[in-house]
């Protein structure tokens, strides 16, 4: 099987990995300590209800405890959602995270693709509203989008969720990268889950807390019947003791999150300035990664120098020449830009 995601350090063994979009600060020390303490409790089964994590997250976000579902990363919840709902027809704007499509295919769902355009920065606009004609059981959206890093406007999202609610369409909104936005609370649709039962919000600890190896994600919905069906669609101990304890510790790391947001903003501006100076086309991003287009085979040229970026050729709607780079620390970002500059100059 071909691995179709970023972060394949086991095959490529890079010195620097820009292919996966996690917090450049690395996991907080308190989270690492909590995970180690969790490993010491491996003789006990995990709490299948994630009760301590559920309570703490509820208090932090102001959402009812029974409006959460937890899983082995956000990807686990996408598959469980597909199994719980078994939609017959779904709509996915592309390019998009491949697991939406893969999960839907496991239940035989017919998928329609809404192709987003480069001129709109690969993000939906008001024309998308015309596609919500009631023929779909499920719609997937992502904000900030992956791989272009664009935030979908709050007003447009509210219009979409209202239409989906009225027409009985399950709207799945992936907010796994929203933690990197300095105005995340204003742009999130978290509060709207209370008002619109057809809205299912997807989040993860993976990106903002730099803990993809722990596998911890959660969904939010006021449709309790859906959440119960999702619980039944997965195995009962999907979230390990170390993951639950790491999640509990992560929720105390507000200053760490603020520092990461500041770092990402400054370093993203640095990278975009460097790319513009080299004449490389890119989509200006709101998130912790940047989508670029370059005719030179950057993936293999950089890989030979120990740097891994995300080749986006397998994204529907993109193709050859599109790459995604993560925003990391200044030293790492400078090394990446220097390597790309050398490749460009060698090709002249």
mmCIF file of C-alpha atoms in Angstrom:
data_model
loop_
_atom_site.group_PDB
_atom_site.id
_atom_site.type_symbol
_atom_site.label_atom_id
_atom_site.label_comp_id
_atom_site.label_asym_id
_atom_site.label_seq_id
_atom_site.Cartn_x
_atom_site.Cartn_y
_atom_site.Cartn_z
ATOM 1 C CA UNK A 1 0.000 0.000 0.000
ATOM 2 C CA UNK A 2 1.202 3.487 -0.885
ATOM 3 C CA UNK A 3 1.362 5.869 2.055
ATOM 4 C CA UNK A 4 -0.544 8.968 0.933
ATOM 5 C CA UNK A 5 0.062 11.372 3.822
ATOM 6 C CA UNK A 6 2.813 13.564 5.164
ATOM 7 C CA UNK A 7 5.104 12.519 7.978
ATOM 8 C CA UNK A 8 6.448 9.335 6.373
ATOM 9 C CA UNK A 9 9.744 9.600 8.227
ATOM 10 C CA UNK A 10 10.033 5.819 8.388
ATOM 11 C CA UNK A 11 10.499 5.491 4.631
ATOM 12 C CA UNK A 12 12.452 8.662 3.906
ATOM 13 C CA UNK A 13 14.359 9.171 7.197
ATOM 14 C CA UNK A 14 14.805 12.953 6.760
ATOM 15 C CA UNK A 15 16.833 15.339 8.886
ATOM 16 C CA UNK A 16 13.997 17.879 8.691
ATOM 17 C CA UNK A 17 10.326 17.057 8.202
ATOM 18 C CA UNK A 18 8.224 19.822 6.645
ATOM 19 C CA UNK A 19 5.648 17.364 5.325
ATOM 20 C CA UNK A 20 3.506 17.189 8.455
ATOM 21 C CA UNK A 21 1.814 20.217 10.012
ATOM 22 C CA UNK A 22 2.298 20.029 13.767
ATOM 23 C CA UNK A 23 3.242 22.699 16.287
ATOM 24 C CA UNK A 24 6.892 23.683 15.635
ATOM 25 C CA UNK A 25 7.473 24.048 19.379
ATOM 26 C CA UNK A 26 7.102 20.294 19.847
ATOM 27 C CA UNK A 27 4.942 18.736 22.570
ATOM 28 C CA UNK A 28 4.826 20.639 25.881
ATOM 29 C CA UNK A 29 6.958 19.156 28.665
ATOM 30 C CA UNK A 30 3.890 18.742 30.875
ATOM 31 C CA UNK A 31 2.154 16.700 28.186
ATOM 32 C CA UNK A 32 5.184 14.441 27.776
ATOM 33 C CA UNK A 33 5.351 13.879 31.544
ATOM 34 C CA UNK A 34 1.645 13.047 31.665
ATOM 35 C CA UNK A 35 1.999 10.555 28.812
ATOM 36 C CA UNK A 36 4.886 8.850 30.629
ATOM 37 C CA UNK A 37 2.775 8.623 33.763
ATOM 38 C CA UNK A 38 0.021 7.118 31.672
ATOM 39 C CA UNK A 39 2.400 4.478 30.335
ATOM 40 C CA UNK A 40 3.116 3.437 33.924
ATOM 41 C CA UNK A 41 -0.590 2.586 34.225
ATOM 42 C CA UNK A 42 -0.676 0.267 31.229
ATOM 43 C CA UNK A 43 -1.845 -2.644 33.413
ATOM 44 C CA UNK A 44 -5.295 -1.012 33.550
ATOM 45 C CA UNK A 45 -7.800 -0.703 30.718
ATOM 46 C CA UNK A 46 -8.499 2.881 29.623
ATOM 47 C CA UNK A 47 -11.731 4.594 30.627
ATOM 48 C CA UNK A 48 -13.871 3.910 27.554
ATOM 49 C CA UNK A 49 -15.909 7.065 28.279
ATOM 50 C CA UNK A 50 -12.865 9.346 28.729
ATOM 51 C CA UNK A 51 -14.713 10.830 31.718
ATOM 52 C CA UNK A 52 -11.945 13.020 33.161
ATOM 53 C CA UNK A 53 -11.030 14.371 29.747
ATOM 54 C CA UNK A 54 -14.693 14.885 28.856
ATOM 55 C CA UNK A 55 -15.344 16.862 32.058
ATOM 56 C CA UNK A 56 -12.277 19.068 31.708
ATOM 57 C CA UNK A 57 -12.902 19.801 28.031
ATOM 58 C CA UNK A 58 -16.538 20.600 28.783
ATOM 59 C CA UNK A 59 -15.560 23.100 31.468
ATOM 60 C CA UNK A 60 -12.940 24.711 29.228
ATOM 61 C CA UNK A 61 -15.184 25.064 26.173
ATOM 62 C CA UNK A 62 -18.573 25.537 27.821
ATOM 63 C CA UNK A 63 -20.110 22.614 25.925
ATOM 64 C CA UNK A 64 -22.288 19.922 27.519
ATOM 65 C CA UNK A 65 -20.344 16.798 28.504
ATOM 66 C CA UNK A 66 -22.652 14.498 26.568
ATOM 67 C CA UNK A 67 -21.988 16.395 23.333
ATOM 68 C CA UNK A 68 -18.495 14.911 22.925
ATOM 69 C CA UNK A 69 -17.192 11.737 21.325
ATOM 70 C CA UNK A 70 -13.519 10.743 21.578
ATOM 71 C CA UNK A 71 -11.403 8.643 19.269
ATOM 72 C CA UNK A 72 -7.986 7.425 18.237
ATOM 73 C CA UNK A 73 -7.254 10.650 16.395
ATOM 74 C CA UNK A 74 -9.591 12.606 14.133
ATOM 75 C CA UNK A 75 -9.206 9.996 11.374
ATOM 76 C CA UNK A 76 -10.730 7.326 13.611
ATOM 77 C CA UNK A 77 -13.797 9.508 14.137
ATOM 78 C CA UNK A 78 -14.199 10.147 10.404
ATOM 79 C CA UNK A 79 -14.471 6.401 9.782
ATOM 80 C CA UNK A 80 -16.796 5.885 12.737
ATOM 81 C CA UNK A 81 -19.000 8.722 11.528
ATOM 82 C CA UNK A 82 -19.276 7.083 8.101
ATOM 83 C CA UNK A 83 -20.147 3.744 9.712
ATOM 84 C CA UNK A 84 -22.717 5.327 12.014
ATOM 85 C CA UNK A 85 -24.456 7.328 9.277
ATOM 86 C CA UNK A 86 -23.881 5.143 6.191
ATOM 87 C CA UNK A 87 -24.576 8.050 3.824
ATOM 88 C CA UNK A 88 -25.618 7.213 0.282
ATOM 89 C CA UNK A 89 -24.442 10.462 -1.327
ATOM 90 C CA UNK A 90 -21.810 12.887 -0.066
ATOM 91 C CA UNK A 91 -20.221 16.129 -1.269
ATOM 92 C CA UNK A 92 -16.536 16.938 -0.760
ATOM 93 C CA UNK A 93 -14.834 20.146 -1.931
ATOM 94 C CA UNK A 94 -11.402 19.234 -3.323
ATOM 95 C CA UNK A 95 -8.479 19.361 -2.795
ATOM 96 C CA UNK A 96 -9.088 17.909 0.664
ATOM 97 C CA UNK A 97 -7.845 15.466 3.289
ATOM 98 C CA UNK A 98 -8.025 12.013 1.689
ATOM 99 C CA UNK A 99 -9.568 10.267 4.689
ATOM 100 C CA UNK A 100 -12.968 11.857 4.028
ATOM 101 C CA UNK A 101 -13.127 10.007 0.725
ATOM 102 C CA UNK A 102 -11.629 6.783 2.054
ATOM 103 C CA UNK A 103 -14.045 6.596 4.977
ATOM 104 C CA UNK A 104 -17.061 7.193 2.743
ATOM 105 C CA UNK A 105 -15.913 4.503 0.324
ATOM 106 C CA UNK A 106 -15.944 1.919 3.118
ATOM 107 C CA UNK A 107 -19.739 2.237 3.295
ATOM 108 C CA UNK A 108 -20.323 2.379 -0.454
ATOM 109 C CA UNK A 109 -21.195 6.069 -0.517
ATOM 110 C CA UNK A 110 -21.378 7.823 -3.894
ATOM 111 C CA UNK A 111 -19.135 10.886 -3.723
ATOM 112 C CA UNK A 112 -19.485 14.128 -5.678
ATOM 113 C CA UNK A 113 -16.465 16.419 -5.805
ATOM 114 C CA UNK A 114 -16.765 20.201 -5.808
ATOM 115 C CA UNK A 115 -13.576 21.453 -7.424
ATOM 116 C CA UNK A 116 -12.177 24.577 -5.806
ATOM 117 C CA UNK A 117 -10.165 26.952 -7.977
ATOM 118 C CA UNK A 118 -6.669 28.456 -7.628
ATOM 119 C CA UNK A 119 -8.116 31.939 -8.097
ATOM 120 C CA UNK A 120 -10.206 31.425 -4.939
ATOM 121 C CA UNK A 121 -7.139 30.061 -3.079
ATOM 122 C CA UNK A 122 -8.699 26.578 -3.147
ATOM 123 C CA UNK A 123 -11.438 27.662 -0.757
ATOM 124 C CA UNK A 124 -15.221 27.647 -1.145
ATOM 125 C CA UNK A 125 -17.214 30.827 -1.670
ATOM 126 C CA UNK A 126 -20.909 31.742 -1.870
ATOM 127 C CA UNK A 127 -21.305 29.698 -5.087
ATOM 128 C CA UNK A 128 -20.988 26.580 -2.945
ATOM 129 C CA UNK A 129 -24.424 27.294 -1.478
ATOM 130 C CA UNK A 130 -25.991 26.359 -4.829
ATOM 131 C CA UNK A 131 -24.641 22.807 -4.495
ATOM 132 C CA UNK A 132 -26.577 22.144 -1.281
ATOM 133 C CA UNK A 133 -29.736 21.097 -3.085
ATOM 134 C CA UNK A 134 -30.805 18.315 -0.774
ATOM 135 C CA UNK A 135 -29.529 15.371 -2.790
ATOM 136 C CA UNK A 136 -26.685 14.791 -0.320
ATOM 137 C CA UNK A 137 -26.754 13.022 3.040
ATOM 138 C CA UNK A 138 -23.372 14.388 4.109
ATOM 139 C CA UNK A 139 -21.027 17.278 3.308
ATOM 140 C CA UNK A 140 -17.398 17.602 4.422
ATOM 141 C CA UNK A 141 -15.742 20.991 4.964
ATOM 142 C CA UNK A 142 -12.426 21.973 6.523
ATOM 143 C CA UNK A 143 -11.489 25.354 8.025
ATOM 144 C CA UNK A 144 -8.662 26.233 7.874
ATOM 145 C CA UNK A 145 -8.607 24.202 4.683
ATOM 146 C CA UNK A 146 -6.064 21.478 4.007
ATOM 147 C CA UNK A 147 -3.859 21.830 1.963
ATOM 148 C CA UNK A 148 -4.293 25.576 1.215
ATOM 149 C CA UNK A 149 -4.688 26.886 4.777
ATOM 150 C CA UNK A 150 -7.655 29.162 4.086
ATOM 151 C CA UNK A 151 -10.265 30.079 6.710
ATOM 152 C CA UNK A 152 -13.867 29.830 5.548
ATOM 153 C CA UNK A 153 -15.701 33.005 6.561
ATOM 154 C CA UNK A 154 -17.983 32.684 9.576
ATOM 155 C CA UNK A 155 -20.965 34.234 7.803
ATOM 156 C CA UNK A 156 -20.677 31.763 4.931
ATOM 157 C CA UNK A 157 -20.371 28.835 7.340
ATOM 158 C CA UNK A 158 -23.485 29.936 9.190
ATOM 159 C CA UNK A 159 -25.392 30.091 5.893
ATOM 160 C CA UNK A 160 -24.173 26.611 4.988
ATOM 161 C CA UNK A 161 -25.102 25.087 8.334
ATOM 162 C CA UNK A 162 -28.574 26.627 8.185
ATOM 163 C CA UNK A 163 -29.197 25.120 4.750
ATOM 164 C CA UNK A 164 -27.871 21.737 5.871
ATOM 165 C CA UNK A 165 -30.054 21.817 8.972
ATOM 166 C CA UNK A 166 -33.168 22.620 6.965
ATOM 167 C CA UNK A 167 -32.468 19.940 4.383
ATOM 168 C CA UNK A 168 -31.338 17.199 6.718
ATOM 169 C CA UNK A 169 -27.725 17.147 5.499
ATOM 170 C CA UNK A 170 -25.021 16.084 7.952
ATOM 171 C CA UNK A 171 -22.371 18.818 7.826
ATOM 172 C CA UNK A 172 -18.963 17.624 8.991
ATOM 173 C CA UNK A 173 -16.683 20.575 9.728
ATOM 174 C CA UNK A 174 -13.023 19.729 10.306
ATOM 175 C CA UNK A 175 -11.419 22.328 12.601
ATOM 176 C CA UNK A 176 -8.224 20.406 13.341
ATOM 177 C CA UNK A 177 -6.025 23.396 12.399
ATOM 178 C CA UNK A 178 -8.090 26.158 13.964
ATOM 179 C CA UNK A 179 -5.961 26.157 17.125
ATOM 180 C CA UNK A 180 -3.195 27.976 15.214
ATOM 181 C CA UNK A 181 -5.399 31.015 14.541
ATOM 182 C CA UNK A 182 -5.018 33.963 16.892
ATOM 183 C CA UNK A 183 -8.758 34.646 16.611
ATOM 184 C CA UNK A 184 -9.751 30.991 16.751
ATOM 185 C CA UNK A 185 -12.670 31.483 19.141
ATOM 186 C CA UNK A 186 -14.279 34.068 16.855
ATOM 187 C CA UNK A 187 -13.956 31.919 13.735
ATOM 188 C CA UNK A 188 -14.896 28.543 15.207
ATOM 189 C CA UNK A 189 -18.353 27.017 14.807
ATOM 190 C CA UNK A 190 -18.100 25.274 18.190
ATOM 191 C CA UNK A 191 -20.984 27.230 19.749
ATOM 192 C CA UNK A 192 -23.212 26.570 16.747
ATOM 193 C CA UNK A 193 -23.170 22.825 17.480
ATOM 194 C CA UNK A 194 -25.598 23.529 20.328
ATOM 195 C CA UNK A 195 -28.104 25.148 17.969
ATOM 196 C CA UNK A 196 -27.734 22.946 14.879
ATOM 197 C CA UNK A 197 -27.873 19.173 15.529
ATOM 198 C CA UNK A 198 -26.862 18.351 11.945
ATOM 199 C CA UNK A 199 -23.477 20.034 12.480
ATOM 200 C CA UNK A 200 -20.672 17.689 13.526
ATOM 201 C CA UNK A 201 -17.437 19.442 14.519
ATOM 202 C CA UNK A 202 -14.152 17.546 14.266
ATOM 203 C CA UNK A 203 -11.052 18.459 16.272
ATOM 204 C CA UNK A 204 -7.824 16.833 17.443
ATOM 205 C CA UNK A 205 -4.993 17.325 19.910
ATOM 206 C CA UNK A 206 -2.639 16.161 17.137
ATOM 207 C CA UNK A 207 -1.620 19.419 15.463
ATOM 208 C CA UNK A 208 -1.688 22.215 18.017
ATOM 209 C CA UNK A 209 -0.088 20.137 20.805
ATOM 210 C CA UNK A 210 2.351 18.312 18.476
ATOM 211 C CA UNK A 211 1.268 14.851 19.619
ATOM 212 C CA UNK A 212 0.309 12.866 16.482
ATOM 213 C CA UNK A 213 1.905 9.751 17.954
ATOM 214 C CA UNK A 214 -0.595 9.784 20.834
ATOM 215 C CA UNK A 215 -3.674 9.644 18.573
ATOM 216 C CA UNK A 216 -6.333 11.723 20.301
ATOM 217 C CA UNK A 217 -9.258 13.427 18.588
ATOM 218 C CA UNK A 218 -12.798 14.415 19.460
ATOM 219 C CA UNK A 219 -16.067 15.337 17.843
ATOM 220 C CA UNK A 220 -18.756 17.739 19.058
ATOM 221 C CA UNK A 221 -22.457 17.492 18.259
ATOM 222 C CA UNK A 222 -25.778 18.099 19.990
ATOM 223 C CA UNK A 223 -27.183 15.053 18.162
ATOM 224 C CA UNK A 224 -26.824 12.547 20.992
ATOM 225 C CA UNK A 225 -28.269 9.732 18.896
ATOM 226 C CA UNK A 226 -25.463 10.231 16.366
ATOM 227 C CA UNK A 227 -22.812 10.218 19.101
ATOM 228 C CA UNK A 228 -24.200 6.987 20.563
ATOM 229 C CA UNK A 229 -24.136 5.341 17.149
ATOM 230 C CA UNK A 230 -20.546 6.502 16.679
ATOM 231 C CA UNK A 231 -19.596 4.983 20.045
ATOM 232 C CA UNK A 232 -21.120 1.699 18.917
ATOM 233 C CA UNK A 233 -19.279 1.864 15.572
ATOM 234 C CA UNK A 234 -15.848 1.773 17.232
ATOM 235 C CA UNK A 235 -14.085 -0.490 19.693
ATOM 236 C CA UNK A 236 -14.550 0.569 23.338
ATOM 237 C CA UNK A 237 -10.932 1.324 24.262
ATOM 238 C CA UNK A 238 -9.893 3.443 21.313
ATOM 239 C CA UNK A 239 -8.203 6.120 23.463
ATOM 240 C CA UNK A 240 -5.295 4.787 25.514
ATOM 241 C CA UNK A 241 -4.467 5.763 29.096
ATOM 242 C CA UNK A 242 -1.338 7.734 27.994
ATOM 243 C CA UNK A 243 -3.407 9.587 25.364
ATOM 244 C CA UNK A 244 -6.115 10.524 27.860
ATOM 245 C CA UNK A 245 -3.588 11.740 30.412
ATOM 246 C CA UNK A 246 -1.664 13.667 27.750
ATOM 247 C CA UNK A 247 -4.923 15.308 26.667
ATOM 248 C CA UNK A 248 -5.744 16.328 30.214
ATOM 249 C CA UNK A 249 -2.334 17.970 30.594
ATOM 250 C CA UNK A 250 -2.584 19.644 27.188
ATOM 251 C CA UNK A 251 -5.735 21.523 28.198
ATOM 252 C CA UNK A 252 -3.641 23.464 30.755
ATOM 253 C CA UNK A 253 -1.182 24.693 28.121
ATOM 254 C CA UNK A 254 -2.796 28.014 27.191
ATOM 255 C CA UNK A 255 0.446 30.013 27.217
ATOM 256 C CA UNK A 256 2.126 27.377 25.037
ATOM 257 C CA UNK A 257 -0.708 27.694 22.501
ATOM 258 C CA UNK A 258 -0.429 31.495 22.503
ATOM 259 C CA UNK A 259 3.334 31.279 21.954
ATOM 260 C CA UNK A 260 2.821 28.838 19.081
ATOM 261 C CA UNK A 261 0.310 31.143 17.413
ATOM 262 C CA UNK A 262 2.736 34.055 17.575
ATOM 263 C CA UNK A 263 5.592 31.942 16.238
ATOM 264 C CA UNK A 264 3.525 30.554 13.364
ATOM 265 C CA UNK A 265 2.358 34.020 12.303
ATOM 266 C CA UNK A 266 5.886 35.473 12.259
ATOM 267 C CA UNK A 267 7.459 32.457 10.557
ATOM 268 C CA UNK A 268 4.677 32.121 7.989
ATOM 269 C CA UNK A 269 5.271 35.749 6.991
ATOM 270 C CA UNK A 270 9.002 35.014 6.717
ATOM 271 C CA UNK A 271 8.418 31.976 4.496
ATOM 272 C CA UNK A 272 5.945 33.766 2.238
ATOM 273 C CA UNK A 273 8.364 36.672 1.839
ATOM 274 C CA UNK A 274 11.190 34.304 0.918
ATOM 275 C CA UNK A 275 9.027 32.372 -1.544
ATOM 276 C CA UNK A 276 7.869 35.592 -3.211
ATOM 277 C CA UNK A 277 11.483 36.715 -3.519
ATOM 278 C CA UNK A 278 12.341 33.513 -5.366
ATOM 279 C CA UNK A 279 9.381 33.867 -7.693
ATOM 280 C CA UNK A 280 7.641 30.753 -6.389
ATOM 281 C CA UNK A 281 3.853 30.764 -6.586
ATOM 282 C CA UNK A 282 2.063 30.092 -3.300
ATOM 283 C CA UNK A 283 -1.332 30.410 -1.656
ATOM 284 C CA UNK A 284 -1.160 32.893 1.200
ATOM 285 C CA UNK A 285 -2.169 30.893 4.261
ATOM 286 C CA UNK A 286 -3.994 31.487 7.534
ATOM 287 C CA UNK A 287 -2.637 28.288 9.101
ATOM 288 C CA UNK A 288 0.689 26.634 9.948
ATOM 289 C CA UNK A 289 1.463 25.462 6.414
ATOM 290 C CA UNK A 290 1.739 26.904 2.911
ATOM 291 C CA UNK A 291 0.689 25.425 -0.431
ATOM 292 C CA UNK A 292 3.205 26.198 -3.181
ATOM 293 C CA UNK A 293 3.509 25.526 -6.906
ATOM 294 C CA UNK A 294 6.843 24.973 -8.610
ATOM 295 C CA UNK A 295 7.731 23.181 -11.856
ATOM 296 C CA UNK A 296 11.007 21.905 -10.440
ATOM 297 C CA UNK A 297 10.779 18.511 -8.728
ATOM 298 C CA UNK A 298 11.214 19.939 -5.252
ATOM 299 C CA UNK A 299 10.121 16.792 -3.446
ATOM 300 C CA UNK A 300 12.906 14.540 -4.711
ATOM 301 C CA UNK A 301 15.557 17.263 -4.860
ATOM 302 C CA UNK A 302 14.930 18.277 -1.254
ATOM 303 C CA UNK A 303 14.610 14.687 -0.091
ATOM 304 C CA UNK A 304 18.089 13.929 -1.430
ATOM 305 C CA UNK A 305 19.325 16.691 0.861
ATOM 306 C CA UNK A 306 17.555 15.323 3.938
ATOM 307 C CA UNK A 307 14.480 17.584 3.842
ATOM 308 C CA UNK A 308 10.975 16.148 3.465
ATOM 309 C CA UNK A 309 8.058 18.208 2.144
ATOM 310 C CA UNK A 310 4.543 17.098 1.196
ATOM 311 C CA UNK A 311 4.115 16.216 -2.463
ATOM 312 C CA UNK A 312 0.479 17.111 -3.205
ATOM 313 C CA UNK A 313 0.302 15.442 -6.618
ATOM 314 C CA UNK A 314 -2.161 12.860 -5.238
ATOM 315 C CA UNK A 315 -4.644 15.504 -4.063
ATOM 316 C CA UNK A 316 -7.701 15.597 -6.372
ATOM 317 C CA UNK A 317 -7.807 19.023 -7.964
ATOM 318 C CA UNK A 318 -4.055 19.676 -7.675
ATOM 319 C CA UNK A 319 -1.597 17.380 -9.449
ATOM 320 C CA UNK A 320 2.080 17.551 -10.282
ATOM 321 C CA UNK A 321 3.985 20.627 -9.167
ATOM 322 C CA UNK A 322 1.966 21.344 -6.028
ATOM 323 C CA UNK A 323 3.696 20.998 -2.669
ATOM 324 C CA UNK A 324 2.856 21.815 0.937
ATOM 325 C CA UNK A 325 5.406 22.990 3.461
ATOM 326 C CA UNK A 326 4.898 23.276 7.200
ATOM 327 C CA UNK A 327 5.761 26.394 9.157
ATOM 328 C CA UNK A 328 8.543 25.541 11.590
ATOM 329 C CA UNK A 329 11.205 27.429 13.576
ATOM 330 C CA UNK A 330 13.342 30.196 12.028
ATOM 331 C CA UNK A 331 16.470 28.029 11.866
ATOM 332 C CA UNK A 332 14.577 25.205 10.145
ATOM 333 C CA UNK A 333 12.666 27.544 7.843
ATOM 334 C CA UNK A 334 15.863 29.325 6.806
ATOM 335 C CA UNK A 335 17.484 25.995 5.968
ATOM 336 C CA UNK A 336 14.500 25.002 3.808
ATOM 337 C CA UNK A 337 14.514 28.320 1.967
ATOM 338 C CA UNK A 338 18.269 28.103 1.406
ATOM 339 C CA UNK A 339 17.888 24.597 -0.028
ATOM 340 C CA UNK A 340 15.090 25.680 -2.375
ATOM 341 C CA UNK A 341 17.103 28.714 -3.468
ATOM 342 C CA UNK A 342 20.065 26.489 -4.357
ATOM 343 C CA UNK A 343 17.790 24.205 -6.384
ATOM 344 C CA UNK A 344 16.295 27.153 -8.229
ATOM 345 C CA UNK A 345 19.690 28.692 -8.993
ATOM 346 C CA UNK A 346 21.072 25.363 -10.188
ATOM 347 C CA UNK A 347 18.180 25.086 -12.628
ATOM 348 C CA UNK A 348 18.839 28.429 -14.312
#
